[in-house]
PDB file of C-alpha atoms in Angstrom:
ATOM      1  CA  UNK A   1     144.608 111.732  45.318  1.00 76.00           C
ATOM      2  CA  UNK A   2     142.128 111.873  48.205  1.00 87.00           C
ATOM      3  CA  UNK A   3     142.386 114.356  51.043  1.00 94.00           C
ATOM      4  CA  UNK A   4     143.380 112.652  54.308  1.00 97.00           C
ATOM      5  CA  UNK A   5     142.627 114.634  57.459  1.00 97.00           C
ATOM      6  CA  UNK A   6     142.595 114.078  61.199  1.00 97.00           C
ATOM      7  CA  UNK A   7     139.342 114.973  62.942  1.00 97.00           C
ATOM      8  CA  UNK A   8     138.792 115.361  66.674  1.00 97.00           C
ATOM      9  CA  UNK A   9     135.314 114.146  67.463  1.00 96.00           C
ATOM     10  CA  UNK A  10     132.762 111.381  67.594  1.00 97.00           C
ATOM     11  CA  UNK A  11     132.814 109.052  64.586  1.00 97.00           C
ATOM     12  CA  UNK A  12     129.070 108.450  64.960  1.00 98.00           C
ATOM     13  CA  UNK A  13     128.453 112.132  64.178  1.00 97.00           C
ATOM     14  CA  UNK A  14     130.408 112.249  60.913  1.00 98.00           C
ATOM     15  CA  UNK A  15     128.368 113.301  57.876  1.00 98.00           C
ATOM     16  CA  UNK A  16     130.047 111.043  55.300  1.00 98.00           C
ATOM     17  CA  UNK A  17     128.973 108.403  52.821  1.00 98.00           C
ATOM     18  CA  UNK A  18     130.550 105.612  54.870  1.00 98.00           C
ATOM     19  CA  UNK A  19     131.674 105.219  58.466  1.00 98.00           C
ATOM     20  CA  UNK A  20     134.171 102.450  59.200  1.00 98.00           C
ATOM     21  CA  UNK A  21     133.465 100.291  62.227  1.00 98.00           C
ATOM     22  CA  UNK A  22     136.274  98.526  64.075  1.00 97.00           C
ATOM     23  CA  UNK A  23     134.208  95.372  64.536  1.00 97.00           C
ATOM     24  CA  UNK A  24     134.870  92.006  66.138  1.00 95.00           C
ATOM     25  CA  UNK A  25     134.758  88.690  64.293  1.00 95.00           C
ATOM     26  CA  UNK A  26     131.221  87.875  65.476  1.00 95.00           C
ATOM     27  CA  UNK A  27     129.735  91.029  63.864  1.00 95.00           C
ATOM     28  CA  UNK A  28     127.157  91.366  66.621  1.00 92.00           C
ATOM     29  CA  UNK A  29     128.274  94.613  68.252  1.00 91.00           C
ATOM     30  CA  UNK A  30     130.691  94.991  71.117  1.00 89.00           C
ATOM     31  CA  UNK A  31     132.560  97.630  73.078  1.00 89.00           C
ATOM     32  CA  UNK A  32     134.493 100.745  72.121  1.00 90.00           C
ATOM     33  CA  UNK A  33     133.907 102.095  68.615  1.00 93.00           C
ATOM     34  CA  UNK A  34     131.883  98.996  67.678  1.00 96.00           C
ATOM     35  CA  UNK A  35     129.447  99.479  70.562  1.00 95.00           C
ATOM     36  CA  UNK A  36     129.130 103.217  69.927  1.00 96.00           C
ATOM     37  CA  UNK A  37     128.357 102.680  66.230  1.00 97.00           C
ATOM     38  CA  UNK A  38     125.800  99.958  66.953  1.00 97.00           C
ATOM     39  CA  UNK A  39     124.090 102.087  69.632  1.00 97.00           C
ATOM     40  CA  UNK A  40     123.976 105.204  67.439  1.00 98.00           C
ATOM     41  CA  UNK A  41     122.931 103.271  64.320  1.00 98.00           C
ATOM     42  CA  UNK A  42     120.111 101.480  66.105  1.00 98.00           C
ATOM     43  CA  UNK A  43     118.674  97.981  65.652  1.00 97.00           C
ATOM     44  CA  UNK A  44     118.802  98.067  61.836  1.00 98.00           C
ATOM     45  CA  UNK A  45     122.608  97.788  61.990  1.00 98.00           C
ATOM     46  CA  UNK A  46     122.580  94.579  64.032  1.00 97.00           C
ATOM     47  CA  UNK A  47     119.785  93.114  61.895  1.00 97.00           C
ATOM     48  CA  UNK A  48     121.810  93.785  58.734  1.00 98.00           C
ATOM     49  CA  UNK A  49     124.974  92.321  60.337  1.00 97.00           C
ATOM     50  CA  UNK A  50     123.088  89.131  61.195  1.00 97.00           C
ATOM     51  CA  UNK A  51     121.680  88.887  57.665  1.00 97.00           C
ATOM     52  CA  UNK A  52     124.910  89.684  55.798  1.00 97.00           C
ATOM     53  CA  UNK A  53     127.430  88.032  58.111  1.00 97.00           C
ATOM     54  CA  UNK A  54     125.770  84.941  59.622  1.00 96.00           C
ATOM     55  CA  UNK A  55     129.194  83.396  60.280  1.00 96.00           C
ATOM     56  CA  UNK A  56     130.990  86.642  61.124  1.00 96.00           C
ATOM     57  CA  UNK A  57     133.917  88.185  59.290  1.00 97.00           C
ATOM     58  CA  UNK A  58     137.598  87.236  59.149  1.00 98.00           C
ATOM     59  CA  UNK A  59     140.305  89.410  60.654  1.00 98.00           C
ATOM     60  CA  UNK A  60     141.568  91.845  58.017  1.00 98.00           C
ATOM     61  CA  UNK A  61     138.407  91.645  55.912  1.00 98.00           C
ATOM     62  CA  UNK A  62     135.606  94.197  55.478  1.00 98.00           C
ATOM     63  CA  UNK A  63     131.961  94.302  54.459  1.00 98.00           C
ATOM     64  CA  UNK A  64     129.102  96.777  54.582  1.00 98.00           C
ATOM     65  CA  UNK A  65     125.690  97.248  56.130  1.00 98.00           C
ATOM     66  CA  UNK A  66     123.128  99.988  56.386  1.00 98.00           C
ATOM     67  CA  UNK A  67     124.106 102.888  58.633  1.00 98.00           C
ATOM     68  CA  UNK A  68     120.709 102.844  60.326  1.00 98.00           C
ATOM     69  CA  UNK A  69     120.227 106.097  62.235  1.00 98.00           C
ATOM     70  CA  UNK A  70     123.778 107.401  61.643  1.00 98.00           C
ATOM     71  CA  UNK A  71     124.258 110.500  59.440  1.00 98.00           C
ATOM     72  CA  UNK A  72     125.951 108.273  56.843  1.00 98.00           C
ATOM     73  CA  UNK A  73     124.667 105.932  54.158  1.00 98.00           C
ATOM     74  CA  UNK A  74     126.732 102.850  54.992  1.00 98.00           C
ATOM     75  CA  UNK A  75     128.814 101.309  57.716  1.00 98.00           C
ATOM     76  CA  UNK A  76     131.872  99.461  56.502  1.00 98.00           C
ATOM     77  CA  UNK A  77     132.732  96.902  59.161  1.00 98.00           C
ATOM     78  CA  UNK A  78     136.305  95.648  59.385  1.00 98.00           C
ATOM     79  CA  UNK A  79     137.880  93.294  61.888  1.00 98.00           C
ATOM     80  CA  UNK A  80     141.265  94.380  63.142  1.00 97.00           C
ATOM     81  CA  UNK A  81     143.832  92.109  64.748  1.00 98.00           C
ATOM     82  CA  UNK A  82     143.718  91.847  68.542  1.00 97.00           C
ATOM     83  CA  UNK A  83     147.277  92.786  69.531  1.00 97.00           C
ATOM     84  CA  UNK A  84     146.525  92.166  73.219  1.00 95.00           C
ATOM     85  CA  UNK A  85     145.517  88.576  72.372  1.00 96.00           C
ATOM     86  CA  UNK A  86     148.686  87.932  70.356  1.00 97.00           C
ATOM     87  CA  UNK A  87     147.477  88.846  66.850  1.00 97.00           C
ATOM     88  CA  UNK A  88     150.446  90.997  65.854  1.00 97.00           C
ATOM     89  CA  UNK A  89     150.635  90.580  62.086  1.00 97.00           C
ATOM     90  CA  UNK A  90     150.698  94.185  60.836  1.00 98.00           C
ATOM     91  CA  UNK A  91     149.603  93.063  57.358  1.00 98.00           C
ATOM     92  CA  UNK A  92     146.191  92.182  58.861  1.00 98.00           C
ATOM     93  CA  UNK A  93     145.872  95.715  60.241  1.00 98.00           C
ATOM     94  CA  UNK A  94     146.894  97.175  56.881  1.00 98.00           C
ATOM     95  CA  UNK A  95     144.372  94.906  55.156  1.00 98.00           C
ATOM     96  CA  UNK A  96     141.561  96.444  57.217  1.00 98.00           C
ATOM     97  CA  UNK A  97     142.198  99.878  55.695  1.00 98.00           C
ATOM     98  CA  UNK A  98     142.797  98.542  52.190  1.00 98.00           C
ATOM     99  CA  UNK A  99     139.696  96.310  52.206  1.00 98.00           C
ATOM    100  CA  UNK A 100     137.565  99.139  53.631  1.00 98.00           C
ATOM    101  CA  UNK A 101     138.604 101.390  50.743  1.00 98.00           C
ATOM    102  CA  UNK A 102     137.814  98.585  48.266  1.00 98.00           C
ATOM    103  CA  UNK A 103     134.329  98.222  49.762  1.00 98.00           C
ATOM    104  CA  UNK A 104     133.890 102.028  49.677  1.00 98.00           C
ATOM    105  CA  UNK A 105     134.784 101.989  45.979  1.00 98.00           C
ATOM    106  CA  UNK A 106     132.277  99.162  45.338  1.00 98.00           C
ATOM    107  CA  UNK A 107     129.617 101.341  46.996  1.00 98.00           C
ATOM    108  CA  UNK A 108     130.744 104.460  45.069  1.00 98.00           C
ATOM    109  CA  UNK A 109     131.335 106.248  48.368  1.00 98.00           C
ATOM    110  CA  UNK A 110     133.163 109.566  48.010  1.00 98.00           C
ATOM    111  CA  UNK A 111     133.701 110.317  51.714  1.00 98.00           C
ATOM    112  CA  UNK A 112     134.678 107.976  54.538  1.00 98.00           C
ATOM    113  CA  UNK A 113     135.549 108.215  58.230  1.00 98.00           C
ATOM    114  CA  UNK A 114     137.877 105.733  59.922  1.00 98.00           C
ATOM    115  CA  UNK A 115     138.676 105.130  63.560  1.00 98.00           C
ATOM    116  CA  UNK A 116     142.197 103.988  64.403  1.00 98.00           C
ATOM    117  CA  UNK A 117     141.547 100.286  63.930  1.00 98.00           C
ATOM    118  CA  UNK A 118     142.817  97.984  66.696  1.00 97.00           C
ATOM    119  CA  UNK A 119     144.268 100.921  68.684  1.00 96.00           C
ATOM    120  CA  UNK A 120     141.640 100.801  71.450  1.00 92.00           C
ATOM    121  CA  UNK A 121     140.721  97.709  73.440  1.00 90.00           C
ATOM    122  CA  UNK A 122     142.656  95.522  70.977  1.00 95.00           C
ATOM    123  CA  UNK A 123     145.832  97.197  72.218  1.00 96.00           C
ATOM    124  CA  UNK A 124     147.756  97.931  69.013  1.00 98.00           C
ATOM    125  CA  UNK A 125     150.560 100.401  69.897  1.00 98.00           C
ATOM    126  CA  UNK A 126     149.189 103.847  69.062  1.00 97.00           C
ATOM    127  CA  UNK A 127     152.075 105.249  67.026  1.00 97.00           C
ATOM    128  CA  UNK A 128     152.268 102.121  64.876  1.00 98.00           C
ATOM    129  CA  UNK A 129     148.464 102.111  64.463  1.00 98.00           C
ATOM    130  CA  UNK A 130     148.690 105.723  63.234  1.00 98.00           C
ATOM    131  CA  UNK A 131     151.578 104.890  60.895  1.00 98.00           C
ATOM    132  CA  UNK A 132     149.764 101.875  59.436  1.00 98.00           C
ATOM    133  CA  UNK A 133     146.588 103.908  58.845  1.00 98.00           C
ATOM    134  CA  UNK A 134     148.374 106.830  57.211  1.00 97.00           C
ATOM    135  CA  UNK A 135     150.660 104.661  55.060  1.00 97.00           C
ATOM    136  CA  UNK A 136     147.824 102.541  53.683  1.00 98.00           C
ATOM    137  CA  UNK A 137     145.305 105.372  53.255  1.00 98.00           C
ATOM    138  CA  UNK A 138     147.853 107.543  51.452  1.00 96.00           C
ATOM    139  CA  UNK A 139     149.241 104.674  49.397  1.00 96.00           C
ATOM    140  CA  UNK A 140     146.094 102.930  48.184  1.00 96.00           C
ATOM    141  CA  UNK A 141     144.362 103.975  44.980  1.00 96.00           C
ATOM    142  CA  UNK A 142     140.706 104.829  45.528  1.00 97.00           C
ATOM    143  CA  UNK A 143     137.896 106.931  44.098  1.00 97.00           C
ATOM    144  CA  UNK A 144     137.118 108.247  47.599  1.00 98.00           C
ATOM    145  CA  UNK A 145     137.811 112.011  47.735  1.00 97.00           C
ATOM    146  CA  UNK A 146     137.556 112.686  51.465  1.00 98.00           C
ATOM    147  CA  UNK A 147     139.177 110.338  54.003  1.00 98.00           C
ATOM    148  CA  UNK A 148     138.964 111.240  57.676  1.00 98.00           C
ATOM    149  CA  UNK A 149     140.770 109.625  60.596  1.00 98.00           C
ATOM    150  CA  UNK A 150     138.582 110.388  63.585  1.00 98.00           C
ATOM    151  CA  UNK A 151     140.067 110.488  67.082  1.00 97.00           C
ATOM    152  CA  UNK A 152     137.777 110.709  70.084  1.00 94.00           C
ATOM    153  CA  UNK A 153     140.482 111.833  72.525  1.00 95.00           C
ATOM    154  CA  UNK A 154     142.427 115.079  72.255  1.00 96.00           C
ATOM    155  CA  UNK A 155     145.844 113.428  72.809  1.00 96.00           C
ATOM    156  CA  UNK A 156     145.214 110.882  70.030  1.00 96.00           C
ATOM    157  CA  UNK A 157     143.993 113.632  67.717  1.00 97.00           C
ATOM    158  CA  UNK A 158     147.152 115.648  68.440  1.00 96.00           C
ATOM    159  CA  UNK A 159     149.346 112.672  67.512  1.00 96.00           C
ATOM    160  CA  UNK A 160     147.349 112.038  64.336  1.00 96.00           C
ATOM    161  CA  UNK A 161     147.420 115.684  63.295  1.00 95.00           C
ATOM    162  CA  UNK A 162     151.161 115.863  63.944  1.00 95.00           C
ATOM    163  CA  UNK A 163     151.733 112.708  61.846  1.00 95.00           C
ATOM    164  CA  UNK A 164     149.758 114.268  58.986  1.00 95.00           C
ATOM    165  CA  UNK A 165     151.492 117.637  59.330  1.00 91.00           C
ATOM    166  CA  UNK A 166     148.115 119.200  60.026  1.00 88.00           C
ATOM    167  CA  UNK A 167     147.404 122.242  62.208  1.00 77.00           C
ATOM    168  CA  UNK A 168     145.795 121.228  65.484  1.00 69.00           C
ATOM    169  CA  UNK A 169     143.585 124.284  65.965  1.00 59.00           C
TER     170      UNK A 169
END
């Protein structure tokens, strides 16, 4: 069973095999985590997105690109549901985590960092976003050894750590 931990920090600075990007359907970069990952990864990330996903990616699905200048090997892009726009089917959110782990296994990744998908500008309620992430990541079989849920803000990290029963120091 993989180790699931909460991390307080910047997902673009995680030294892991794969970093998960909370992307939009267009796969051309955006705001929030998506924008930060594209900026830190550099132009190679966008070029690979255009080549691999000429028609974008469906909500709940995942695919990979180079990590460009990030300290990772791959970026696994997944498109979460936009709660604020009325996409409230939790199974789509759960699918993002499950599909990302499937892609990680296809790549033989052993370590992976996730943001809380859809919990930012897409407006998914934070506690439910945390519950969905933890339930799927703890309940899905994978060869990944090290799974990290990375929170940029201290209050979100505290909630994640509490949910995982993890010390917050």
